[in-house]
Coordinates of C-alpha atoms in Angstrom, one line a residue:
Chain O
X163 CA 0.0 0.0 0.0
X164 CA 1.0 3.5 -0.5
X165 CA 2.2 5.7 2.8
X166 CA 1.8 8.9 3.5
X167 CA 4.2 10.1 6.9
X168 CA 2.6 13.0 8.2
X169 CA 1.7 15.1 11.0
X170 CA -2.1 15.7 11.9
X171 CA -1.8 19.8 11.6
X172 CA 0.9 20.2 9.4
X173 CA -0.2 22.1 6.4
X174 CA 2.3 20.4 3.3
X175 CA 1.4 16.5 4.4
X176 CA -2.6 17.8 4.6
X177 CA -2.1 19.3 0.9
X178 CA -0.5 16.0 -0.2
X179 CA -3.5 14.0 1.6
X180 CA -6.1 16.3 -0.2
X181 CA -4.2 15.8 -3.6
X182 CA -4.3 11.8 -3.1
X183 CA -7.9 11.9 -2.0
X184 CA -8.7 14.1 -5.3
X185 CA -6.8 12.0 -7.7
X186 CA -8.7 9.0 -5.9
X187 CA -5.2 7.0 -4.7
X188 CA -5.4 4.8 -1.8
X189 CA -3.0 5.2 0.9
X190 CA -2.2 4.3 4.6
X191 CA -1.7 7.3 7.2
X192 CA 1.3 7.1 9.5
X193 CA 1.5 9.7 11.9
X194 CA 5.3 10.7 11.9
X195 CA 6.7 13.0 15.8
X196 CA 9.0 14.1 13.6
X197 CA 10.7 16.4 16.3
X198 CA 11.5 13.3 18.1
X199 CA 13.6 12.6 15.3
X200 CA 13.9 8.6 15.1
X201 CA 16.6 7.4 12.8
X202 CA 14.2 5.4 10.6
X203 CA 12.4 8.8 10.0
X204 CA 16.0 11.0 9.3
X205 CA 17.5 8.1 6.8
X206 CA 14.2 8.4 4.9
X207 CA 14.8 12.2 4.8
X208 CA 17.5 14.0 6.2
X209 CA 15.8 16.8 6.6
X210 CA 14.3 15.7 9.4
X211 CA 10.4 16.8 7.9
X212 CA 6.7 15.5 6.5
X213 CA 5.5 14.3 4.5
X214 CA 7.6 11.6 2.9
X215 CA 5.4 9.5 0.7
X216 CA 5.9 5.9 -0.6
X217 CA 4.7 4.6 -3.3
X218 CA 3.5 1.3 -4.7
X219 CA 6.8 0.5 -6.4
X220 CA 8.5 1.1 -3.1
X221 CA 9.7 4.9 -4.4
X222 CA 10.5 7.4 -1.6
X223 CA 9.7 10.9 -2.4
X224 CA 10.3 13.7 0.6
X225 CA 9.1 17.0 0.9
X226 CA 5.7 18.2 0.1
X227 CA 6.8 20.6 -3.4
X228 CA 8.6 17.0 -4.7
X229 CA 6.1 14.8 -3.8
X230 CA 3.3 17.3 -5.6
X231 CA 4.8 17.6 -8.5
X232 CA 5.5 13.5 -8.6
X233 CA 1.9 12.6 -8.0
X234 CA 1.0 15.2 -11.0
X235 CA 3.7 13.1 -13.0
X236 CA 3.4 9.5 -11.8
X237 CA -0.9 10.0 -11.7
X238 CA -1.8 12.3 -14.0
X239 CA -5.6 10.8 -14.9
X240 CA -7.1 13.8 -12.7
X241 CA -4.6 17.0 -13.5
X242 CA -4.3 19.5 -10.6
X243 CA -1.5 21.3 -12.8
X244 CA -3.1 21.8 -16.0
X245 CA -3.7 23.9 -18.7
X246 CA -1.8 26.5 -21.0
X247 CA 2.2 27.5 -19.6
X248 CA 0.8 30.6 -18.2
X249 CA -2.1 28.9 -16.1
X250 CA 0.2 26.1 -14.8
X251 CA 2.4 28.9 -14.0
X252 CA -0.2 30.5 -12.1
X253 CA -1.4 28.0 -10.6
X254 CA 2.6 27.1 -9.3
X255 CA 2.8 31.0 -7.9
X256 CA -0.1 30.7 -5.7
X257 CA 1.3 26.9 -4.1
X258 CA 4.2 29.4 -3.5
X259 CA 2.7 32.3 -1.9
X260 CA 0.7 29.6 0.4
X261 CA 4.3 27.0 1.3
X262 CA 5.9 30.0 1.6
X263 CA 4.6 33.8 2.3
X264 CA 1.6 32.0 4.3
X265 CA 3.4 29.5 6.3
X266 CA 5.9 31.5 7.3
X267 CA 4.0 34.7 8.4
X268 CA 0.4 32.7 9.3
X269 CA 0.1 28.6 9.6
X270 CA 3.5 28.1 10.8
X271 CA 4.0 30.1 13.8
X272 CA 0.7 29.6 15.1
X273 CA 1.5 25.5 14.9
X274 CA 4.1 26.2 16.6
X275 CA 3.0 28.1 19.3
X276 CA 0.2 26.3 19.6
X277 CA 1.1 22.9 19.1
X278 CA 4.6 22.0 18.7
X279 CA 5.7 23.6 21.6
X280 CA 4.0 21.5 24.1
X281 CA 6.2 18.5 22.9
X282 CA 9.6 20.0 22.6
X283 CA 11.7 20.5 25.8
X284 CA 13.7 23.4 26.0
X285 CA 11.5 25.5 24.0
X286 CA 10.4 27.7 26.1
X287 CA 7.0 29.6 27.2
X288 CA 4.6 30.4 24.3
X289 CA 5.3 33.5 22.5
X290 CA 2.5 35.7 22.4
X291 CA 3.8 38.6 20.2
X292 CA 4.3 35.7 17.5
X293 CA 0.7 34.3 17.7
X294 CA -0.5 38.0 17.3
X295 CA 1.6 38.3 14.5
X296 CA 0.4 35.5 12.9
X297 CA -3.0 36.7 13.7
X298 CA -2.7 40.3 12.4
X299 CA -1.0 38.7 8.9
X300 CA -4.0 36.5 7.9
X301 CA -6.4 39.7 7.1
X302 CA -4.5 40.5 4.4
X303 CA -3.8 36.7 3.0
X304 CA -7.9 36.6 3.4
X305 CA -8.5 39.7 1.7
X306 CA -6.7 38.6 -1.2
X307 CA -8.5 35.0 -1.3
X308 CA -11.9 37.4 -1.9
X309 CA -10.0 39.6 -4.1
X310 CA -9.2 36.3 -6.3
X311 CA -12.4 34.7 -5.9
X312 CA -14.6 37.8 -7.0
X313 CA -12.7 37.4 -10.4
X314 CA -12.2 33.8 -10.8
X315 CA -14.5 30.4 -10.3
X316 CA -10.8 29.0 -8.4
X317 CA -7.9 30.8 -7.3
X318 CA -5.6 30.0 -10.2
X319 CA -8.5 30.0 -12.7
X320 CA -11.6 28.4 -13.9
X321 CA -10.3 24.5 -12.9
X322 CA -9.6 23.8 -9.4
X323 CA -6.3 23.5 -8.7
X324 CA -3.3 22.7 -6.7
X325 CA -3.7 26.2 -5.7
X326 CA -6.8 25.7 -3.8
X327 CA -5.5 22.3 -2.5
X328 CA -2.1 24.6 -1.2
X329 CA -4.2 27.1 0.0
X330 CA -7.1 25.3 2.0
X331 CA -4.5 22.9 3.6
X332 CA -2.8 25.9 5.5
X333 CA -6.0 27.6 6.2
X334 CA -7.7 24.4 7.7
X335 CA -4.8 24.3 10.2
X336 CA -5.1 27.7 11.2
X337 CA -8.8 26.9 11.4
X338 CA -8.5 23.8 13.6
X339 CA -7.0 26.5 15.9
X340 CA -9.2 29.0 15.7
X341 CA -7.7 31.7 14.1
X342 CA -9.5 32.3 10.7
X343 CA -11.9 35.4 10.9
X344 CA -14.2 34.2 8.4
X345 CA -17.0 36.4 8.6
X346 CA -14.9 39.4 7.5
X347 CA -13.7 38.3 4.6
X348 CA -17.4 36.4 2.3
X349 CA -16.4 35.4 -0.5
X350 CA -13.0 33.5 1.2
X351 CA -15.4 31.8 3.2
X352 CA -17.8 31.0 0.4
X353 CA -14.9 29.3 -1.5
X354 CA -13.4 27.6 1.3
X355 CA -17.6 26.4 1.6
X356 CA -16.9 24.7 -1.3
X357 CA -13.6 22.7 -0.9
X358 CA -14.9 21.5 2.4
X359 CA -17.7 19.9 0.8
X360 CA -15.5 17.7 -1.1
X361 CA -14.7 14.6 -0.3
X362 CA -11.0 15.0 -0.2
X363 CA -11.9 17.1 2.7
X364 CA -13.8 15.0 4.7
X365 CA -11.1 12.7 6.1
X366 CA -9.2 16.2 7.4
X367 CA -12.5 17.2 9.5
X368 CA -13.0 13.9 11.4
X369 CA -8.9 14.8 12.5
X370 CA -8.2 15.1 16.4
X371 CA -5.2 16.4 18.0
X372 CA -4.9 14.5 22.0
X373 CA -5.0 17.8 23.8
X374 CA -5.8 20.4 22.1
X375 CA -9.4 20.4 20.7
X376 CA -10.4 22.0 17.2
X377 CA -12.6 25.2 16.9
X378 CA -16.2 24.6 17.2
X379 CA -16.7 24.7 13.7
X380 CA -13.6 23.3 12.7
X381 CA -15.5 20.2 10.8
X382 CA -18.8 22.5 9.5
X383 CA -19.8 22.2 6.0
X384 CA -22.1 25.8 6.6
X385 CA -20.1 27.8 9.6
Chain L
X595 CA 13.5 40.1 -25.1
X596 CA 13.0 38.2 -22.3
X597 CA 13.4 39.8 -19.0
X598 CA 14.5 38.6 -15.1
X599 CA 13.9 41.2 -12.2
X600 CA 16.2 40.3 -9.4
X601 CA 18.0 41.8 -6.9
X602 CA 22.0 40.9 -6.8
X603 CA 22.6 38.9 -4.1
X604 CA 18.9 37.2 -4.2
X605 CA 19.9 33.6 -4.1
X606 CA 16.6 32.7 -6.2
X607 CA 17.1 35.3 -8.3
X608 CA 20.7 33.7 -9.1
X609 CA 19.0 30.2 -9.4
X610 CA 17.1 31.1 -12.5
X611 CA 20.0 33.3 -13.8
X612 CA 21.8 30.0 -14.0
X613 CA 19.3 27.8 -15.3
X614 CA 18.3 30.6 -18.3
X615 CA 22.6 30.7 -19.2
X616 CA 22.7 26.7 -19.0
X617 CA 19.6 27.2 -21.2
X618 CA 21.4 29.5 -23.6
X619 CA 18.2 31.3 -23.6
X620 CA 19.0 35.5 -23.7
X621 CA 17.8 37.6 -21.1
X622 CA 18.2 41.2 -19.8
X623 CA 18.3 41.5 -16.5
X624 CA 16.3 44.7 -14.2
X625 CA 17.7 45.3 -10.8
X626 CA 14.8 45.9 -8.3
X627 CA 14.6 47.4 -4.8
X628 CA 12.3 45.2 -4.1
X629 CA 12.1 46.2 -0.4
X630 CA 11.1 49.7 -2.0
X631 CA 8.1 48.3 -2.7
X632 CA 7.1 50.4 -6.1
X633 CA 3.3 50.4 -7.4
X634 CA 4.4 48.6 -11.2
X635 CA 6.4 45.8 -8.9
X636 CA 3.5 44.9 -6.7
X637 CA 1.1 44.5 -9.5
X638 CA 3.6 42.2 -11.5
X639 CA 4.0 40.5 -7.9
X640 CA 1.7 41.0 -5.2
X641 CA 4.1 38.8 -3.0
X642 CA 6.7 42.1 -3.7
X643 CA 9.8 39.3 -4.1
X644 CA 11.8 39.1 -6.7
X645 CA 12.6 37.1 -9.2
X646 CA 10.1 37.9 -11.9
X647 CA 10.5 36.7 -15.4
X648 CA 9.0 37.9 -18.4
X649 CA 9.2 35.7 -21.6
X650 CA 9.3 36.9 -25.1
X651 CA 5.4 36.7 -25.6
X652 CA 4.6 38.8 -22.7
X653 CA 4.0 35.9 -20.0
X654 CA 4.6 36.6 -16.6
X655 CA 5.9 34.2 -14.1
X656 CA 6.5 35.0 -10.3
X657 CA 8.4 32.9 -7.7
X658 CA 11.8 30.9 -8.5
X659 CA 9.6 28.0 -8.0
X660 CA 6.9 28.7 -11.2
X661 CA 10.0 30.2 -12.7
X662 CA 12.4 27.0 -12.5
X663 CA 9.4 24.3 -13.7
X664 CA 7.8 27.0 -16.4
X665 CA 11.3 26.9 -18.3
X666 CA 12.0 23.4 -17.7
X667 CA 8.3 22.9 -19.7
X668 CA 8.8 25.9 -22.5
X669 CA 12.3 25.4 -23.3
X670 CA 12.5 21.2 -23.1
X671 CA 16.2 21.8 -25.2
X672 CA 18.5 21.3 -22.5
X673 CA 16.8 19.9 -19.1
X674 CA 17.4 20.1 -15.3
X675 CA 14.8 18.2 -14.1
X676 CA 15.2 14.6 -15.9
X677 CA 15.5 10.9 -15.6
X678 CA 13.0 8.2 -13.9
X679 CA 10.0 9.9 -11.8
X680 CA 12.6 9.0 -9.1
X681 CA 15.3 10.5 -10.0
X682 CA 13.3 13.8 -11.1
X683 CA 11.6 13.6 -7.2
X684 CA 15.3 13.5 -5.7
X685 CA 16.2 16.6 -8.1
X686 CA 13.1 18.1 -6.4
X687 CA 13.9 17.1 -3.0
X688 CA 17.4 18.9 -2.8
X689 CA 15.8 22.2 -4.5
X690 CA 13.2 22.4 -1.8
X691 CA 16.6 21.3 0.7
X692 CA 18.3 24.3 -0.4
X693 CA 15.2 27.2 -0.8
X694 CA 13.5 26.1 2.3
X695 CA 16.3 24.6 4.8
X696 CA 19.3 26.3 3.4
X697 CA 17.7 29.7 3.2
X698 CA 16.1 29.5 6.2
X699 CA 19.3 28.9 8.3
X700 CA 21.5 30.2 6.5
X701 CA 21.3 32.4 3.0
X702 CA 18.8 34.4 4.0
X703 CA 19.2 35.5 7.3
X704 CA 23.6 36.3 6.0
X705 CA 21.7 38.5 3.1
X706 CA 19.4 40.5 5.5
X707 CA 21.9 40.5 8.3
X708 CA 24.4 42.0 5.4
X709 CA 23.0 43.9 3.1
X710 CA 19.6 44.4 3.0
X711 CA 19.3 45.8 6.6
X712 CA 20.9 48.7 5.3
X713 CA 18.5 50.0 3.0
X714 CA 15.6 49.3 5.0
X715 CA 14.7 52.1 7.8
X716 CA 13.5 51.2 11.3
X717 CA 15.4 47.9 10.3
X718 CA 17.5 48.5 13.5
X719 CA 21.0 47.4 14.4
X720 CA 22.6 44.4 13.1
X721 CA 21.6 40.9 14.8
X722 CA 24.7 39.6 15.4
X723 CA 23.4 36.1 17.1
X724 CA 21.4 35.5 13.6
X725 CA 24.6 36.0 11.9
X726 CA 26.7 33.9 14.7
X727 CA 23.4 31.1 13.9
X728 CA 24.3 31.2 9.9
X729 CA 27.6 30.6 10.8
X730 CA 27.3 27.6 12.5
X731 CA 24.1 25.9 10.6
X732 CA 26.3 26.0 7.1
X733 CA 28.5 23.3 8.5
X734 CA 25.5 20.4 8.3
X735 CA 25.2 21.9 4.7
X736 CA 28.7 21.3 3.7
X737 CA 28.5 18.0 4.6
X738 CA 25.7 16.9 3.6
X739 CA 26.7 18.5 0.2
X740 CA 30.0 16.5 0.6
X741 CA 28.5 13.5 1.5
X742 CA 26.6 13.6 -1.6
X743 CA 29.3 14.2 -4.1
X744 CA 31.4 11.1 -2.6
X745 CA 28.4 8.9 -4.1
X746 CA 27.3 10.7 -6.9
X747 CA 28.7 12.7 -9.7
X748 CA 26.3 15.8 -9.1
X749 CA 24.1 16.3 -6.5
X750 CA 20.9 14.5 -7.3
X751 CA 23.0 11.8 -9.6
X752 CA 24.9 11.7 -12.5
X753 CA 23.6 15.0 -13.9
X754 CA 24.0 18.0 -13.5
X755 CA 20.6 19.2 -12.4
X756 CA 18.5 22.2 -11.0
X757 CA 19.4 20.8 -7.4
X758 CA 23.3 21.8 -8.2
X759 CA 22.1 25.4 -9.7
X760 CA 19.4 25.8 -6.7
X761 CA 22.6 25.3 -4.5
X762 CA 25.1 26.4 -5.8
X763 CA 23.0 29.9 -6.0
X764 CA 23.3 30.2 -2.6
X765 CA 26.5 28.9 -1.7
X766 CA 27.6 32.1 -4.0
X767 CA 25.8 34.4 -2.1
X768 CA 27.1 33.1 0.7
X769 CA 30.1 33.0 -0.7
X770 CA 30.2 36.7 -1.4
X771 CA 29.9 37.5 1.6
X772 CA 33.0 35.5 2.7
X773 CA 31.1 33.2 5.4
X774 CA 31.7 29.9 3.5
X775 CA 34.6 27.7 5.3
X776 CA 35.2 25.8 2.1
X777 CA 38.8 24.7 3.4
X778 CA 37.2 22.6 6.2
X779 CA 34.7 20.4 3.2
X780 CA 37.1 19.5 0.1
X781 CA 34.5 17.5 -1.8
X782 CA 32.3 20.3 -1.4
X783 CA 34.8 22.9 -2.7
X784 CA 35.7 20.6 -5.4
X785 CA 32.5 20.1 -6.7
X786 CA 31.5 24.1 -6.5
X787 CA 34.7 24.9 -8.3
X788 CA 33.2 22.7 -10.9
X789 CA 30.2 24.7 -11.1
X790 CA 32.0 28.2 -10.8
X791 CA 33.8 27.2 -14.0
X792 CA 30.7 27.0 -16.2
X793 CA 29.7 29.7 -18.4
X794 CA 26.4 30.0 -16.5
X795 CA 28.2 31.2 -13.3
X796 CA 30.7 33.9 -15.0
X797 CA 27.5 36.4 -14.5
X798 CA 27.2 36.1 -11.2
X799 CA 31.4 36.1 -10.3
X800 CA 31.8 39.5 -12.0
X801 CA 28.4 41.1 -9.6
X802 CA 29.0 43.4 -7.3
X803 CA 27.1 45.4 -4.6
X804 CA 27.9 48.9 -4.0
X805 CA 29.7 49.3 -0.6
X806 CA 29.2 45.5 0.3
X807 CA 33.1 44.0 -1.7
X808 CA 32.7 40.6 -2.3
X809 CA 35.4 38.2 -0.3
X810 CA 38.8 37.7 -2.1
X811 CA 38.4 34.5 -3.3
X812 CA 34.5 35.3 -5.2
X813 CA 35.2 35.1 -8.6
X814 CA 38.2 33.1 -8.5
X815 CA 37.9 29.6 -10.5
X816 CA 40.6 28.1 -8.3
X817 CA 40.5 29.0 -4.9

C-alpha cells in the first residue's frame, strides 16, 4: 500500500493528503513525531520533515513541493497542474505564496505556538507577540482570497487546482485552531464552503489532535 | 526580449540566472529594490519578491519555484529536471533542501543581516546572534553536500541538475559574503569549483554590490 508520513496539523502533508484523496489514490496514514527525530524517519529524509510519501513500487519521495509535483507526473488521470504554460504557472505562484509567504507569516508560527511547543523540551513559554503576528497577517492573506475569488470560479483560474488544494491545507490548520476570521472576509469563506464539501476534505474534518481540541466549527460544512 | 527582475545577491534570483545561461536562452536583467516596494512591482508580484520573469510573448511568471518548472516545460532543449520519476523527485527534494532549509538557516538570514538591513529604515542594528546562527548551521550543509558528491557525480545523480544550480545559487551568495569555510569540506569545494567554472556562473562572479566588496576568493575559478 501507498504511505503517506505526516503530522495531523501540518499544512504540506494535509495538501499531499487532499491531492491523493482528489486524484482517488489509496493510501495508509502514519503519523510521523518528527521532532522526536527517530533514525528510521531522518534516513528516509534527512531533513528531518513531512510528509515523505511511498509509493507502490516502493519509491521514496520527501518533501511536500517533490512529492506534488510526482503525484502530477506519476498520476496524471485527474490534473491539478493543467492547462496552458501561463495557467500552470499560475497556478505554481499561488502553491508558493501559500508553502511560503503564508506559512511563514500565518500557519507556521501559530503551529508552533500552539502545538509544537507542548512536545519540545527546551522550547520555552509560548510567545504571544508571535501568535498576534500571525494573527494580524491572515487579514491580508484573506482579503486577497476574496480579491481572487470575485474574479475567478478558483484561485488560479476556472479549474480547481493545486492552488486551492495549497491554500485550503494551511487555512484548515489555522482553522482547527481558531484563528480564521471568516466572517470578514465572504467570498473567502464562500470558497473555502466549497472545498470543504469535497470529499478530499472530509477525512481532514473527522482529524483530532490529544489535547488540544479544534474550533467549534472546525468540521462544519455551513459555519 | 525576455526579462529577469532580481536583486544581486537574491539567491533565487541567481538560481534562475543560471538555469536561463545553462539554457542559452538570452535575457536582460532589471535590478529591483524590491524592499522599496514600487506600485508597477506589486502588481507584476503582489508577494513584492523578486525574481520575476517575463518571456518573449509577454507571460509573466512570479516565484523561482513557477520560474524554474515553467522553463523546464517551455524550453525542453537542455533539461534540469530529468530521468525516472525517481530520480526527477530526488532533483526536487534537494531544490526544496536548499530554498527552504538552506535559506532559512543560512542564505537568507547572512543576506538580510548584510545587506539588505541597510536599505531598510526602522530595520535597527545588526543581529549579530542571527549571523553567529548562519555561521554555525552552514556546517550540516557542507557536509551533507560533501556527503553527496562522494556517491554521486552531481548532487541528485549523474547529472547536473537544478538541485546543483538551486545550490550552488546560494552557496555564491554566501560566498560573497565570505562566510563559507570551504577549506574545512574539500568535496564540497571541489564540486563548487566545478560549477563556478561553467559559463552560467561567470555572470554572477563578476556582480558586485555597492559598498558591500565581495570576499577575495569570489570570482576566483581556483580558490
Amino acid at each position: 500500500m501507498r504511505t503517506l508520513y505526516h503530522y495531523t496539523l501540518c499544512p504540506f502533508s494535509r495538501k499531499i493528503r487532499l491531492i491523493m484523496t482528489e486524484k482517488k489514490l489509496d493510501f495508509d496514514l502514519e503519523h510521523e513525531k518528527f521532532w522526536e527525530k527517530r533514525e528510521e524517519f531522518l534516513l528516509m529524509n534527512p531533513a528531518g520533515q513531512v510528509p515523505i510519501f511511498v509509493d507502490l513500487n516502493g519509491t521514496l519521495v520527501a518533501d511536500s513541493y517533490a512529492i506534488g509535483e510526482y503525484l502530477e507526473e506519476t498520476y496524471p488521470d485527474k490534473q491539478f497542474i493543467a492547462g496552458s504554460p501561463a495557467t500552470r504557472a499560475e497556478i505554481r505562484r499561488l502553491v508558493a505564496w501559500f508553502d511560503d509567504k503564508f506559512s511563514r507569516e500565518v500557519s507556521l508560527p501559530l503551529m508552533f505556538e500552539k502545538t509544537l511547543r507542548r512536545y519540545l523540551r527546551e522550547a520555552g513559554p509560548t510567545n504571544s507577540t508571535a501568535i498576534r503576528s500571525a494573527k494580524a497577517a491572515i487579514h491580508l492573506h484573506l482579503q486577497y482570497i476574496s480579491w481572487l475569488v470575485d474574479r475567478r470560479k478558483w484561485l488560479a483560474g476556472d479549474d480547481l487546482s493545486l492552488a486551492d488544494l495549497a491554500a485550503a491545507a494551511h487555512l484548515s490548520v489555522v482553522d482547527y485552531l481558531g484563528d480564521v476570521p471568516w466572517d470578514d472576509y465572504e467570498p473567502a469563506k464562500e470558497w473555502y464552503m466549497r472545498l470543504k464539501s469535497r470529499p478530499g476534505f472530509r477525512n481532514l474534518l473527522t482529524d483530532r489532535l490529544p489535547g488540544i481540541p479544534s474550533s467549534s466549527h472546525y468540521a462544519e460544512l455551513d459555519f
